[in-house]
């Protein structure tokens, strides 16, 4: 069909048409919507849940949060499960991505004491989804662990590897009969670097964390394959925040800066798992070793992976989860600081182009071709892995949220084009079902398809215009196949 049209009209016209409107998602493509436990559940100290690192941070350091608020109640989803299940069903999505709260399941952090009410809650959620024919996609770790483990060093402590594996085993054992899609970690770059930076700027922490998390991920993957796969037959992957890094100018400095920004933020995690040669990206290893030497450290602040570890980590994922939000223009930094920090190591400036339409927050721009560029890049860089688009969304408060619809429609058009151009993308999840607690931004960013009234004790949910848009979009994609068969 494509070739025939090319002969008649000329390929360029078709290329443009395909890029801007003629969407062709495969028959089994999955459309979903996503949330995470701390951002929506509330009930922070109820029914046996212990304090998590985010409860602790928001209670003891409210100054780190833009509006000084917390997730104590959030959307109160813990008490509004049936209502939320109906919202998800009404959207017409095929899948719902949510996360488990480690502190709700294992209040002490360890697997010797399981909190039954936490298990009841997630069982009801999973069963409720399945009853509505919605497939659960479960994130085991979305930035949160019991504060008791933070006090033992959190992700800087390599013992977290086994504690995490034990926690994941509890999840597989109790939910794996019904959950067939698992994510070990959500956005390790964010919790290893950005969220540790707000507590202390330290040139060792992000890399110790990356090292521990990569090993915890791989060990969990192999444990699942060995102990559970033969009876549960699920898939297990990792989610990375992958923005598109575009050089600000054509100078060699800016091109190299863009490569560095990508390899530090993404490659640090993606390369060991998905690249042919495994290990950390060379540019990251060289740059940290160079800076560490200048700073008089006796060795690189990046812990080395042994050849055995490289082998264990390489290939340890059934899919790559991609969270795409924006595109950055990257330029070489002119800072001469020798401070031991991640930012000094990366040595770049990141900015948005002021001419691109913006959201209510400065970092997030509507530049949908960015997602196409990065998907094509991933295809080449990691030999066309299976990709789930695990998050994509835009923040605007308006009920008639045309800016969100414009953004999402644009991204979907470019995803469809990437599929046509050979990328192995199987699903797409909108972030987010409803407005929620946005970590350091508190409640100041509104990503919800549903608006939530946080001043109302009922936390009333009201559909924004994008609810009907998404619903119709999914319907129109699926109805095409009814005719084709
Ligand atoms: C990615 C994170 O996974 C999610 O928790 C967050 O709310 C969104 N980005 C929006 O910032």
Short mmCIF file of C-alpha atoms in Angstrom, two decimals, residues 62-387:
data_model
loop_
_atom_site.label_atom_id
_atom_site.label_comp_id
_atom_site.label_asym_id
_atom_site.label_seq_id
_atom_site.Cartn_x
_atom_site.Cartn_y
_atom_site.Cartn_z
CA UNK A 62 9.08 20.46 53.65
CA UNK A 63 11.31 23.26 52.36
CA UNK A 64 12.53 20.85 49.66
CA UNK A 65 9.00 20.65 48.22
CA UNK A 66 7.80 23.61 46.13
CA UNK A 67 4.50 24.09 48.03
CA UNK A 68 5.78 22.49 51.27
CA UNK A 69 3.08 19.81 51.00
CA UNK A 70 3.25 16.01 51.14
CA UNK A 71 1.59 12.77 50.04
CA UNK A 72 -0.08 12.01 53.41
CA UNK A 73 -3.50 12.01 51.75
CA UNK A 74 -2.63 12.76 48.11
CA UNK A 75 -5.59 11.56 45.98
CA UNK A 76 -6.70 9.24 48.80
CA UNK A 77 -6.73 6.41 46.31
CA UNK A 78 -6.21 3.90 49.11
CA UNK A 79 -9.76 4.65 50.23
CA UNK A 80 -11.21 5.29 46.79
CA UNK A 81 -10.19 2.13 45.03
CA UNK A 82 -13.58 1.28 43.54
CA UNK A 83 -14.07 4.79 42.21
CA UNK A 84 -10.60 4.82 40.66
CA UNK A 85 -11.13 1.43 39.07
CA UNK A 86 -14.26 2.86 37.43
CA UNK A 87 -12.33 5.90 36.16
CA UNK A 88 -9.76 3.61 34.58
CA UNK A 89 -12.47 1.43 33.03
CA UNK A 90 -14.33 4.49 31.71
CA UNK A 91 -11.21 5.62 29.87
CA UNK A 92 -11.31 2.47 27.75
CA UNK A 93 -7.63 1.67 28.32
CA UNK A 94 -6.28 -1.85 27.97
CA UNK A 95 -3.72 -1.59 30.74
CA UNK A 96 -3.04 0.28 33.98
CA UNK A 97 0.45 0.92 35.28
CA UNK A 98 0.78 1.42 39.04
CA UNK A 99 3.46 0.90 41.66
CA UNK A 100 3.71 -1.02 44.90
CA UNK A 101 4.71 0.72 48.09
CA UNK A 102 7.56 -1.22 49.71
CA UNK A 103 6.69 0.33 53.12
CA UNK A 104 3.08 -0.84 52.78
CA UNK A 105 4.05 -4.43 51.94
CA UNK A 106 7.14 -4.86 54.13
CA UNK A 107 6.95 -2.18 56.84
CA UNK A 108 10.40 -3.01 58.27
CA UNK A 109 11.92 -3.22 54.82
CA UNK A 110 12.66 -6.94 55.19
CA UNK A 111 10.66 -9.91 53.99
CA UNK A 112 10.32 -11.57 57.38
CA UNK A 113 7.19 -9.54 58.18
CA UNK A 114 4.52 -9.02 55.53
CA UNK A 115 1.74 -6.50 56.13
CA UNK A 116 -1.47 -8.33 55.27
CA UNK A 117 -3.55 -5.19 54.76
CA UNK A 118 -1.08 -3.98 52.14
CA UNK A 119 -1.42 -7.31 50.33
CA UNK A 120 -5.22 -7.09 50.56
CA UNK A 121 -5.18 -3.61 48.97
CA UNK A 122 -3.02 -4.62 46.00
CA UNK A 123 -4.96 -7.87 45.55
CA UNK A 124 -8.19 -5.90 45.33
CA UNK A 125 -6.62 -3.51 42.85
CA UNK A 126 -5.27 -6.30 40.64
CA UNK A 127 -8.48 -8.35 40.81
CA UNK A 128 -10.57 -5.24 40.11
CA UNK A 129 -8.52 -4.47 37.00
CA UNK A 130 -8.73 -8.01 35.72
CA UNK A 131 -12.50 -8.05 36.29
CA UNK A 132 -12.69 -5.03 33.96
CA UNK A 133 -10.39 -6.73 31.46
CA UNK A 134 -7.54 -4.30 32.12
CA UNK A 135 -4.02 -5.71 32.27
CA UNK A 136 -1.88 -4.64 35.24
CA UNK A 137 1.66 -3.39 34.62
CA UNK A 138 3.34 -3.24 38.01
CA UNK A 139 6.32 -1.11 39.03
CA UNK A 140 8.00 -2.67 42.03
CA UNK A 141 10.01 0.46 42.90
CA UNK A 142 8.87 3.99 42.08
CA UNK A 143 11.31 6.16 44.14
CA UNK A 144 10.10 4.83 47.53
CA UNK A 145 11.44 2.53 50.21
CA UNK A 146 10.94 2.24 53.98
CA UNK A 147 12.75 4.97 55.92
CA UNK A 148 14.25 2.17 58.05
CA UNK A 149 16.31 1.18 54.98
CA UNK A 150 17.23 4.78 54.25
CA UNK A 151 18.72 4.92 57.72
CA UNK A 152 20.91 1.99 56.72
CA UNK A 153 22.25 4.02 53.79
CA UNK A 154 19.55 3.52 51.14
CA UNK A 155 20.89 2.85 47.65
CA UNK A 156 24.45 3.72 48.70
CA UNK A 157 24.45 0.47 50.64
CA UNK A 158 25.06 -2.61 48.42
CA UNK A 159 23.05 -4.73 50.90
CA UNK A 160 19.98 -3.06 49.34
CA UNK A 161 20.50 -5.47 46.43
CA UNK A 162 19.40 -8.49 48.45
CA UNK A 163 16.74 -6.59 50.39
CA UNK A 164 15.23 -5.50 47.07
CA UNK A 165 15.40 -9.01 45.62
CA UNK A 166 13.57 -10.34 48.72
CA UNK A 167 10.90 -7.64 48.35
CA UNK A 168 10.47 -8.42 44.64
CA UNK A 169 10.18 -12.13 45.46
CA UNK A 170 7.25 -11.35 47.80
CA UNK A 171 5.58 -9.44 44.95
CA UNK A 172 6.11 -12.28 42.43
CA UNK A 173 4.95 -14.88 44.94
CA UNK A 174 1.77 -13.06 45.95
CA UNK A 175 0.74 -11.26 42.75
CA UNK A 176 2.58 -13.07 39.94
CA UNK A 177 -0.26 -15.50 39.28
CA UNK A 178 -2.16 -12.50 37.83
CA UNK A 179 0.54 -9.92 37.03
CA UNK A 180 2.47 -10.74 33.85
CA UNK A 181 4.26 -7.44 33.23
CA UNK A 182 6.78 -6.22 35.80
CA UNK A 183 9.05 -3.20 36.08
CA UNK A 184 11.87 -3.40 38.63
CA UNK A 185 12.80 0.31 38.83
CA UNK A 186 11.29 3.55 37.64
CA UNK A 187 13.79 6.21 36.49
CA UNK A 188 16.93 5.36 38.48
CA UNK A 189 18.65 8.46 37.08
CA UNK A 190 16.05 10.56 38.87
CA UNK A 191 16.20 8.88 42.27
CA UNK A 192 19.98 8.32 42.15
CA UNK A 193 20.89 11.81 41.00
CA UNK A 194 18.15 14.47 41.02
CA UNK A 195 16.48 13.46 44.30
CA UNK A 196 19.74 12.88 46.15
CA UNK A 197 21.03 16.26 44.96
CA UNK A 198 18.25 18.07 46.81
CA UNK A 199 19.55 16.50 50.04
CA UNK A 200 23.28 16.77 49.40
CA UNK A 201 25.37 17.46 46.38
CA UNK A 202 27.86 14.66 46.43
CA UNK A 203 30.03 13.21 43.69
CA UNK A 204 29.91 9.62 44.95
CA UNK A 205 26.21 9.09 45.70
CA UNK A 206 24.74 8.94 42.15
CA UNK A 207 27.29 6.37 41.02
CA UNK A 208 27.09 4.17 44.12
CA UNK A 209 23.33 4.20 43.64
CA UNK A 210 23.58 3.37 39.92
CA UNK A 211 25.93 0.47 40.71
CA UNK A 212 23.63 -0.95 43.39
CA UNK A 213 20.44 -0.47 41.38
CA UNK A 214 21.86 -2.10 38.24
CA UNK A 215 22.93 -5.12 40.26
CA UNK A 216 19.59 -5.27 42.11
CA UNK A 217 17.75 -5.08 38.78
CA UNK A 218 19.80 -7.88 37.19
CA UNK A 219 19.61 -10.12 40.25
CA UNK A 220 15.84 -9.70 40.37
CA UNK A 221 15.54 -10.42 36.64
CA UNK A 222 17.51 -13.66 36.95
CA UNK A 223 15.64 -14.65 40.12
CA UNK A 224 12.31 -14.20 38.29
CA UNK A 225 13.50 -16.24 35.32
CA UNK A 226 14.80 -19.02 37.55
CA UNK A 227 12.11 -19.22 40.21
CA UNK A 228 8.91 -17.90 38.62
CA UNK A 229 9.02 -17.72 34.84
CA UNK A 230 8.30 -21.40 34.24
CA UNK A 231 4.95 -21.09 36.03
CA UNK A 232 4.08 -17.39 35.64
CA UNK A 233 5.37 -16.63 32.12
CA UNK A 234 5.69 -12.89 32.69
CA UNK A 235 7.95 -10.17 31.26
CA UNK A 236 10.26 -8.02 33.33
CA UNK A 237 11.97 -4.77 32.38
CA UNK A 238 13.24 -1.43 33.67
CA UNK A 239 11.97 2.12 33.06
CA UNK A 240 14.39 4.92 32.18
CA UNK A 241 13.66 8.61 31.76
CA UNK A 242 14.82 9.23 28.22
CA UNK A 243 14.50 12.75 26.88
CA UNK A 244 15.86 13.83 23.53
CA UNK A 245 19.16 15.70 23.80
CA UNK A 246 19.65 17.98 20.82
CA UNK A 247 22.94 19.90 20.37
CA UNK A 248 22.21 23.63 20.65
CA UNK A 249 24.57 24.44 17.78
CA UNK A 250 26.52 22.43 15.22
CA UNK A 251 29.82 22.98 17.01
CA UNK A 252 31.82 19.90 18.01
CA UNK A 253 31.63 21.07 21.66
CA UNK A 254 27.82 21.12 21.68
CA UNK A 255 27.55 17.83 19.81
CA UNK A 256 29.86 16.20 22.32
CA UNK A 257 27.95 17.85 25.18
CA UNK A 258 24.69 16.32 23.89
CA UNK A 259 26.30 12.87 23.70
CA UNK A 260 27.67 13.30 27.24
CA UNK A 261 24.31 14.42 28.61
CA UNK A 262 22.60 11.38 27.08
CA UNK A 263 25.25 8.91 28.23
CA UNK A 264 25.31 10.20 31.82
CA UNK A 265 21.54 10.47 32.25
CA UNK A 266 20.51 7.42 30.22
CA UNK A 267 23.52 5.40 29.05
CA UNK A 268 24.78 4.89 32.60
CA UNK A 269 21.81 2.52 33.05
CA UNK A 270 20.89 1.57 29.50
CA UNK A 271 24.35 0.64 28.22
CA UNK A 272 25.09 -2.09 30.79
CA UNK A 273 21.70 -3.73 30.17
CA UNK A 274 20.93 -3.13 26.49
CA UNK A 275 24.17 -2.38 24.58
CA UNK A 276 26.18 -5.04 22.75
CA UNK A 277 29.37 -4.32 24.68
CA UNK A 278 27.64 -3.94 28.09
CA UNK A 279 29.37 -1.95 30.87
CA UNK A 280 29.04 1.81 31.44
CA UNK A 281 29.49 4.07 28.39
CA UNK A 282 33.16 4.81 27.73
CA UNK A 283 32.62 8.57 27.78
CA UNK A 284 31.11 8.31 31.29
CA UNK A 285 33.92 6.11 32.62
CA UNK A 286 36.61 8.36 31.16
CA UNK A 287 35.08 11.62 32.30
CA UNK A 288 34.50 10.51 35.92
CA UNK A 289 37.99 8.97 36.13
CA UNK A 290 39.49 12.22 34.78
CA UNK A 291 37.56 14.46 37.19
CA UNK A 292 38.24 12.13 40.15
CA UNK A 293 41.98 12.30 39.44
CA UNK A 294 41.85 16.12 39.25
CA UNK A 295 40.03 16.09 42.59
CA UNK A 296 42.80 13.99 44.15
CA UNK A 297 40.72 10.87 44.73
CA UNK A 298 42.78 7.69 44.69
CA UNK A 299 40.31 6.06 42.30
CA UNK A 300 37.35 6.90 40.11
CA UNK A 301 34.15 7.78 41.97
CA UNK A 302 32.36 5.42 39.57
CA UNK A 303 32.63 1.88 40.98
CA UNK A 304 33.87 -0.47 38.26
CA UNK A 305 31.78 -3.38 37.07
CA UNK A 306 33.74 -6.64 37.00
CA UNK A 307 33.56 -8.73 33.83
CA UNK A 308 31.29 -11.16 35.68
CA UNK A 309 28.94 -8.34 36.71
CA UNK A 310 28.94 -7.01 33.15
CA UNK A 311 27.85 -10.45 31.91
CA UNK A 312 25.10 -10.77 34.53
CA UNK A 313 23.64 -7.34 33.81
CA UNK A 314 23.86 -7.50 30.02
CA UNK A 315 20.58 -8.60 28.45
CA UNK A 316 18.77 -8.68 31.80
CA UNK A 317 15.48 -7.18 30.54
CA UNK A 318 12.60 -8.33 28.38
CA UNK A 319 11.78 -4.75 27.47
CA UNK A 320 12.95 -1.18 27.88
CA UNK A 321 10.41 1.17 29.48
CA UNK A 322 10.71 4.69 28.09
CA UNK A 323 9.39 7.76 29.89
CA UNK A 324 9.53 10.66 27.41
CA UNK A 325 8.47 14.18 28.28
CA UNK A 326 10.63 16.79 26.58
CA UNK A 327 13.57 17.75 24.39
CA UNK A 328 16.58 19.66 25.66
CA UNK A 329 18.96 21.87 23.74
CA UNK A 330 22.38 20.96 25.05
CA UNK A 331 25.51 23.08 25.09
CA UNK A 332 28.96 22.76 26.59
CA UNK A 333 29.10 24.33 30.06
CA UNK A 334 31.70 27.03 30.72
CA UNK A 335 31.93 26.26 34.43
CA UNK A 336 35.48 25.84 35.73
CA UNK A 337 34.36 24.33 39.05
CA UNK A 338 36.33 21.35 40.34
CA UNK A 339 33.69 20.42 42.89
CA UNK A 340 32.97 16.71 43.16
CA UNK A 341 29.40 16.61 41.80
CA UNK A 342 27.45 14.91 39.03
CA UNK A 343 26.86 18.27 37.33
CA UNK A 344 30.57 19.03 37.23
CA UNK A 345 31.16 15.59 35.74
CA UNK A 346 28.56 15.99 32.98
CA UNK A 347 29.54 19.61 32.28
CA UNK A 348 26.60 20.67 30.11
CA UNK A 349 23.80 23.24 30.03
CA UNK A 350 20.28 21.99 29.35
CA UNK A 351 17.51 24.32 28.21
CA UNK A 352 14.25 24.27 26.32
CA UNK A 353 13.73 26.28 23.14
CA UNK A 354 11.54 29.27 24.13
CA UNK A 355 9.81 29.07 20.74
CA UNK A 356 8.36 25.60 21.53
CA UNK A 357 4.94 25.64 23.24
CA UNK A 358 5.38 25.25 26.99
CA UNK A 359 3.43 23.53 29.76
CA UNK A 360 2.77 25.09 33.16
CA UNK A 361 6.30 24.12 34.13
CA UNK A 362 9.49 25.43 32.63
CA UNK A 363 11.19 22.09 31.88
CA UNK A 364 8.39 20.58 29.80
CA UNK A 365 7.95 21.66 26.17
CA UNK A 366 5.68 20.39 23.42
CA UNK A 367 8.24 19.12 20.88
CA UNK A 368 6.87 15.78 19.70
CA UNK A 369 9.49 15.00 17.07
CA UNK A 370 11.84 14.51 20.04
CA UNK A 371 10.15 11.20 20.83
CA UNK A 372 10.61 10.02 17.23
CA UNK A 373 14.29 10.96 17.29
CA UNK A 374 14.93 9.13 20.53
CA UNK A 375 13.01 6.00 19.51
CA UNK A 376 15.00 5.78 16.28
CA UNK A 377 18.19 6.37 18.27
CA UNK A 378 17.33 3.56 20.72
CA UNK A 379 16.62 1.25 17.79
CA UNK A 380 20.12 1.73 16.44
CA UNK A 381 21.98 2.05 19.72
CA UNK A 382 20.55 -1.06 21.44
CA UNK A 383 19.67 -3.26 18.46
CA UNK A 384 15.94 -2.61 18.39
CA UNK A 385 14.81 -3.72 21.85
CA UNK A 386 11.15 -4.24 22.71
CA UNK A 387 9.94 -0.86 24.01
#
